[in-house]
PDB file of C-alpha atoms in Angstrom:
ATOM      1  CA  UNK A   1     -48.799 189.691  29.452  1.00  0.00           C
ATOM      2  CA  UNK A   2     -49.940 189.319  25.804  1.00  0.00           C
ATOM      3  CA  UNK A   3     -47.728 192.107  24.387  1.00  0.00           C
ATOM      4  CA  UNK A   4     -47.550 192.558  20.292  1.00  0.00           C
ATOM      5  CA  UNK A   5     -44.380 193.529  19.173  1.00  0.00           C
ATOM      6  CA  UNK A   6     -43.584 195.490  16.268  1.00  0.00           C
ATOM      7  CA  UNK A   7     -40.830 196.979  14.326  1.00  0.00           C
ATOM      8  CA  UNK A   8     -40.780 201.016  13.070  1.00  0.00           C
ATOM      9  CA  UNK A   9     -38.287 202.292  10.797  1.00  0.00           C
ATOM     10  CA  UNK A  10     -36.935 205.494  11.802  1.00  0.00           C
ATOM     11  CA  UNK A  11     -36.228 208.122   8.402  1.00  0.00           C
ATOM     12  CA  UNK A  12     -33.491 210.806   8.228  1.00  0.00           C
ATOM     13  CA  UNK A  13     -36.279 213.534   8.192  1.00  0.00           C
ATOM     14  CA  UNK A  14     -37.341 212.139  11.906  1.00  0.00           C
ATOM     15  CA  UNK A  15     -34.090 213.506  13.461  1.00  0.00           C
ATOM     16  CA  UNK A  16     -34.083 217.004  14.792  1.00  0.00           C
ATOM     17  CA  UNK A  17     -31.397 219.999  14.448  1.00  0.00           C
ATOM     18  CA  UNK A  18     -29.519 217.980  18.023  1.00  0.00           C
ATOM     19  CA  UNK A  19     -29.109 214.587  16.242  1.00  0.00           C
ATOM     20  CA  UNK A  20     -31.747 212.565  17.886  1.00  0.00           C
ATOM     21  CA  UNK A  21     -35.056 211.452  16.664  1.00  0.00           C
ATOM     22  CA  UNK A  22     -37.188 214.462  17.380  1.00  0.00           C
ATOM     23  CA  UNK A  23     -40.700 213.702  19.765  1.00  0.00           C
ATOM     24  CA  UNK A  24     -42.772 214.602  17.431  1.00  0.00           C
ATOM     25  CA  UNK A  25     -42.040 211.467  15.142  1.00  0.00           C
ATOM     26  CA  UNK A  26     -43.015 209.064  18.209  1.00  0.00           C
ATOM     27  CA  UNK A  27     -46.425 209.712  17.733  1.00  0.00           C
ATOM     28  CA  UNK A  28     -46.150 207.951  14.000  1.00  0.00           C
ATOM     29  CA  UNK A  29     -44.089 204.937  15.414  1.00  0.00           C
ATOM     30  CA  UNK A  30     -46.609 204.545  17.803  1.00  0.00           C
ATOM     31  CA  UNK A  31     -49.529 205.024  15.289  1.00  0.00           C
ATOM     32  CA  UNK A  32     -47.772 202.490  12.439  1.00  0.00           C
ATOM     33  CA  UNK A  33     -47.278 199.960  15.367  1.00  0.00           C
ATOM     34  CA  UNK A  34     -51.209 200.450  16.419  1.00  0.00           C
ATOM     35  CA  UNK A  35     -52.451 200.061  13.166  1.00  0.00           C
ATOM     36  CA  UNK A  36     -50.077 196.474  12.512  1.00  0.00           C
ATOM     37  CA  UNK A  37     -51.718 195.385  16.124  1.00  0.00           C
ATOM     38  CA  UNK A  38     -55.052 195.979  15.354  1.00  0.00           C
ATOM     39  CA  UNK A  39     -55.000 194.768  11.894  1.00  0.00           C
ATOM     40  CA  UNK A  40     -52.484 191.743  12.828  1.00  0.00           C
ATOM     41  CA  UNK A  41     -55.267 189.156  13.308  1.00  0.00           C
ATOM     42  CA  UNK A  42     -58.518 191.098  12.540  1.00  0.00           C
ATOM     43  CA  UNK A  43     -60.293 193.552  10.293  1.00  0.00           C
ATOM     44  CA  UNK A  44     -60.094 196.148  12.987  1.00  0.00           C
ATOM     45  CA  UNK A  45     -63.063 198.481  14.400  1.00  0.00           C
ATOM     46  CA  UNK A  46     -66.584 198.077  13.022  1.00  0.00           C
ATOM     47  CA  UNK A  47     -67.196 202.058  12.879  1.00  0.00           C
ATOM     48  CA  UNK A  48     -63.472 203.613  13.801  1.00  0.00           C
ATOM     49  CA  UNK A  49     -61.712 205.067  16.703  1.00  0.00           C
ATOM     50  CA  UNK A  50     -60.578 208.278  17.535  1.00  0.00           C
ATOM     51  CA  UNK A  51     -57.316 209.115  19.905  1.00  0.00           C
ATOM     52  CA  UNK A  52     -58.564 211.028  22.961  1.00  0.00           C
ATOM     53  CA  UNK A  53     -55.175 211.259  24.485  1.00  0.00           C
ATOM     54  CA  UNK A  54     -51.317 210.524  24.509  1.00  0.00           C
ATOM     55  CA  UNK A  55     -48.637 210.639  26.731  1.00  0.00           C
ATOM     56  CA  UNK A  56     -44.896 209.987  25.805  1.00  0.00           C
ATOM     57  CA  UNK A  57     -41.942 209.414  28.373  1.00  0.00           C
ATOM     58  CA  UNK A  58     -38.769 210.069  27.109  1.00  0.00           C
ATOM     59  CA  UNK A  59     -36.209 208.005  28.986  1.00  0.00           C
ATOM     60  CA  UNK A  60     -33.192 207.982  26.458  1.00  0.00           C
ATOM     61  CA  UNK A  61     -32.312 209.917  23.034  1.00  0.00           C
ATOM     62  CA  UNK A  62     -32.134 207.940  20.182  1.00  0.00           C
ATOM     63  CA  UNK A  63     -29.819 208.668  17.512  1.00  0.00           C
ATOM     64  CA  UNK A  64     -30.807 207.740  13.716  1.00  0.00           C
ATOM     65  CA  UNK A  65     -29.834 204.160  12.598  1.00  0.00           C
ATOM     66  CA  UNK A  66     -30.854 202.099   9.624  1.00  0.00           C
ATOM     67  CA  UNK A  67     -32.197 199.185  12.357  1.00  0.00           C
ATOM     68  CA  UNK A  68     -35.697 199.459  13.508  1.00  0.00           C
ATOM     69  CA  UNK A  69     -36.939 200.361  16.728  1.00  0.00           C
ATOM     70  CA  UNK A  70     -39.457 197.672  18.404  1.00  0.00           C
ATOM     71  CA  UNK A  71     -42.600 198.627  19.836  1.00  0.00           C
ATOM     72  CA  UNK A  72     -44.197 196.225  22.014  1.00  0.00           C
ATOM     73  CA  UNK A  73     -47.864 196.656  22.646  1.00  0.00           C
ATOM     74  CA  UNK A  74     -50.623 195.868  25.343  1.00  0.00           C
ATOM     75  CA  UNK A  75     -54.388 196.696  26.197  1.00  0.00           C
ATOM     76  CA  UNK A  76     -55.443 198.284  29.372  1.00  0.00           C
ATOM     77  CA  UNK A  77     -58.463 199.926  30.826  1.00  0.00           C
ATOM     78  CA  UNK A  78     -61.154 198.181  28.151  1.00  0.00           C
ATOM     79  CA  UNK A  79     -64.169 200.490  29.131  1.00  0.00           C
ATOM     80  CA  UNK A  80     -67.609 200.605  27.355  1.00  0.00           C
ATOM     81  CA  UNK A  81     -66.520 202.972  24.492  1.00  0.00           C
ATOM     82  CA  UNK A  82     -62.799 203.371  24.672  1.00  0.00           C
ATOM     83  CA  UNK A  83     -59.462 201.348  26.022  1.00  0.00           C
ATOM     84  CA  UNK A  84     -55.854 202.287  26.742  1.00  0.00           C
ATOM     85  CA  UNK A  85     -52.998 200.958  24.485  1.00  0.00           C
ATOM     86  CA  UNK A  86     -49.513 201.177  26.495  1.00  0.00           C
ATOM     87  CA  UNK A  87     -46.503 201.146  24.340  1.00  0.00           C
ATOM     88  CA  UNK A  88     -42.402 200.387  25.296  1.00  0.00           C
ATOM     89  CA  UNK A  89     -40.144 201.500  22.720  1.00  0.00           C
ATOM     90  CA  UNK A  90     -36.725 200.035  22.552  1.00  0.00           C
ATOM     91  CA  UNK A  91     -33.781 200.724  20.760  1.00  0.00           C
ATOM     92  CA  UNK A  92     -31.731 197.611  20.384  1.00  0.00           C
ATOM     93  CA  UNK A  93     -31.801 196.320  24.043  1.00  0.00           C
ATOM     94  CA  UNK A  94     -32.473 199.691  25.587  1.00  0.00           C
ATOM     95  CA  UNK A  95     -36.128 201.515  26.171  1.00  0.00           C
ATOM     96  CA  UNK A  96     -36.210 204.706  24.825  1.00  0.00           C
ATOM     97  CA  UNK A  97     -39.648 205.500  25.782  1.00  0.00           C
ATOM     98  CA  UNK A  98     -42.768 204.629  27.592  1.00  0.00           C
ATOM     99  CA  UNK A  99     -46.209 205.717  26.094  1.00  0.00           C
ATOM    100  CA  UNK A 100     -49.752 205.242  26.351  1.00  0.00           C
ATOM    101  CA  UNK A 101     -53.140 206.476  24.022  1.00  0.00           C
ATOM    102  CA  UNK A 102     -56.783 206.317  25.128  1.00  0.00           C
ATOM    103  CA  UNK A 103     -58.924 205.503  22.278  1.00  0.00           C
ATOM    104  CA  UNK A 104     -62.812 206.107  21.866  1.00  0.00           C
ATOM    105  CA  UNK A 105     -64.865 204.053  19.815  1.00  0.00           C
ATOM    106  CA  UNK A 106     -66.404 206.341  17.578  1.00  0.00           C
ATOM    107  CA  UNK A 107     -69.204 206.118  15.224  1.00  0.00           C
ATOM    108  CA  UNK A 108     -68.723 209.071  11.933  1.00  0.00           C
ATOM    109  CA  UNK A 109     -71.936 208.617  10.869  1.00  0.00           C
ATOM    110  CA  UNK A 110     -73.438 210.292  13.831  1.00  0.00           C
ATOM    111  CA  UNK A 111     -70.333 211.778  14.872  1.00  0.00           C
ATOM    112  CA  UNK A 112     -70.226 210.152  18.104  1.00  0.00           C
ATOM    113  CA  UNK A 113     -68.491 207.567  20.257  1.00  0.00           C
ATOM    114  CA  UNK A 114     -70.519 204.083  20.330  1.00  0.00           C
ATOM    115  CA  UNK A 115     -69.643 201.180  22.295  1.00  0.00           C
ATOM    116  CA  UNK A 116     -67.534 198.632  22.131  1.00  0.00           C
ATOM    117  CA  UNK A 117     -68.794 195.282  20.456  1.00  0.00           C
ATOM    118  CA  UNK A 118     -68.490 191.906  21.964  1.00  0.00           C
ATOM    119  CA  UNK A 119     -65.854 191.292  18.668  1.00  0.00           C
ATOM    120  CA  UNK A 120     -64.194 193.769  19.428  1.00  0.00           C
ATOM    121  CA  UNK A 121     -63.629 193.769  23.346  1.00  0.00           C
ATOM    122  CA  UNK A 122     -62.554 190.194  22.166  1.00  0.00           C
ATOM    123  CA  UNK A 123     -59.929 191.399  20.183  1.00  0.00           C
ATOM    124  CA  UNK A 124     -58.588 193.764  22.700  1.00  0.00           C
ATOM    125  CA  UNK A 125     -58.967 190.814  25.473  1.00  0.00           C
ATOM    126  CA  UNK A 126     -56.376 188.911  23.216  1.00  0.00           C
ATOM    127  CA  UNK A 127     -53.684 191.989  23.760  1.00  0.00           C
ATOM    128  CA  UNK A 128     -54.365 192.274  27.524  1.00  0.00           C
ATOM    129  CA  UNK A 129     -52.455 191.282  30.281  1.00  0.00           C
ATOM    130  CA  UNK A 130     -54.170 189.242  33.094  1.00  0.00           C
ATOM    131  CA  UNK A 131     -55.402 192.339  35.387  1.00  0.00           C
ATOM    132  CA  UNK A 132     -56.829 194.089  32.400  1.00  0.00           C
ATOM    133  CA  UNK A 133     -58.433 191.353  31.092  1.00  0.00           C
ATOM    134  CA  UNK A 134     -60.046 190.526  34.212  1.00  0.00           C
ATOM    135  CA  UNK A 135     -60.617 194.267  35.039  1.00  0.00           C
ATOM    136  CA  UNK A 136     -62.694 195.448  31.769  1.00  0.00           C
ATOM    137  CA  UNK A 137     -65.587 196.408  32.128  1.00  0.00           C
ATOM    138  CA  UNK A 138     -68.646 196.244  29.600  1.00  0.00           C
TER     139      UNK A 138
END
């Protein structure tokens, strides 16, 4: 599996009144860590994507520390205008969470979602493991 790792800082503000990091602040360590993957070795997408969906499994609270958290990253389900990022977050040695988005390709100028290109299916081939690599479709 070609997972991309990457490592969020957690802020003060994230926790929540029961002295965890509330859910809500997932969905911007799993944004910042998208952003560093799709940016790590490329320009990004020619037009822009927009999220469709996310899910978020909680398996352990994570109390605020100065250390990051690592993400670690992988592309599933490449279709013709959208793909699935999955996402393990760990703290230390431990995952705290399991997560996935479904992004569309999406063109702003005609406010619409446009296929993929062949640059960047290429790009998301070099995040995928073997199955989804094999398994996307154009």
């Amino acid at each position: 599996m070609a997972r991309f790792s990457h490592e969020v800082h957690m802020r003060w503000s994230d926790m929540d009144a029961y002295r965890h990091i509330n859910n809500s602040a997932y969905l911007q360590y799993l944004e910042q860590a998208r952003m560093a993957m799709f940016f790590h070795r490329h320009e990004g997408f020619s037009s822009g994507t927009v999220v469709a969906r996310h899910e978020i499994d909680y398996l352990r609270p994570v109390v605020y520390h100065p250390e990051p958290l690592r993400v670690e990253m992988w592309i599933e389900q490449v279709r013709g205008a959208s793909f699935v990022v999955r996402y393990e977050v760990f703290d230390g040695d431990s995952l705290a969470a399991r997560a996935a988005t479904k992004c569309v390709t999406f063109d702003f100028a005609i406010d619409r979602p446009r296929r993929l290109t062949d640059e960047e299916r290429g790009m998301l081939r070099g995040f995928a493991d073997d199955a989804g690599a094999e398994g996307a479709r154009s």
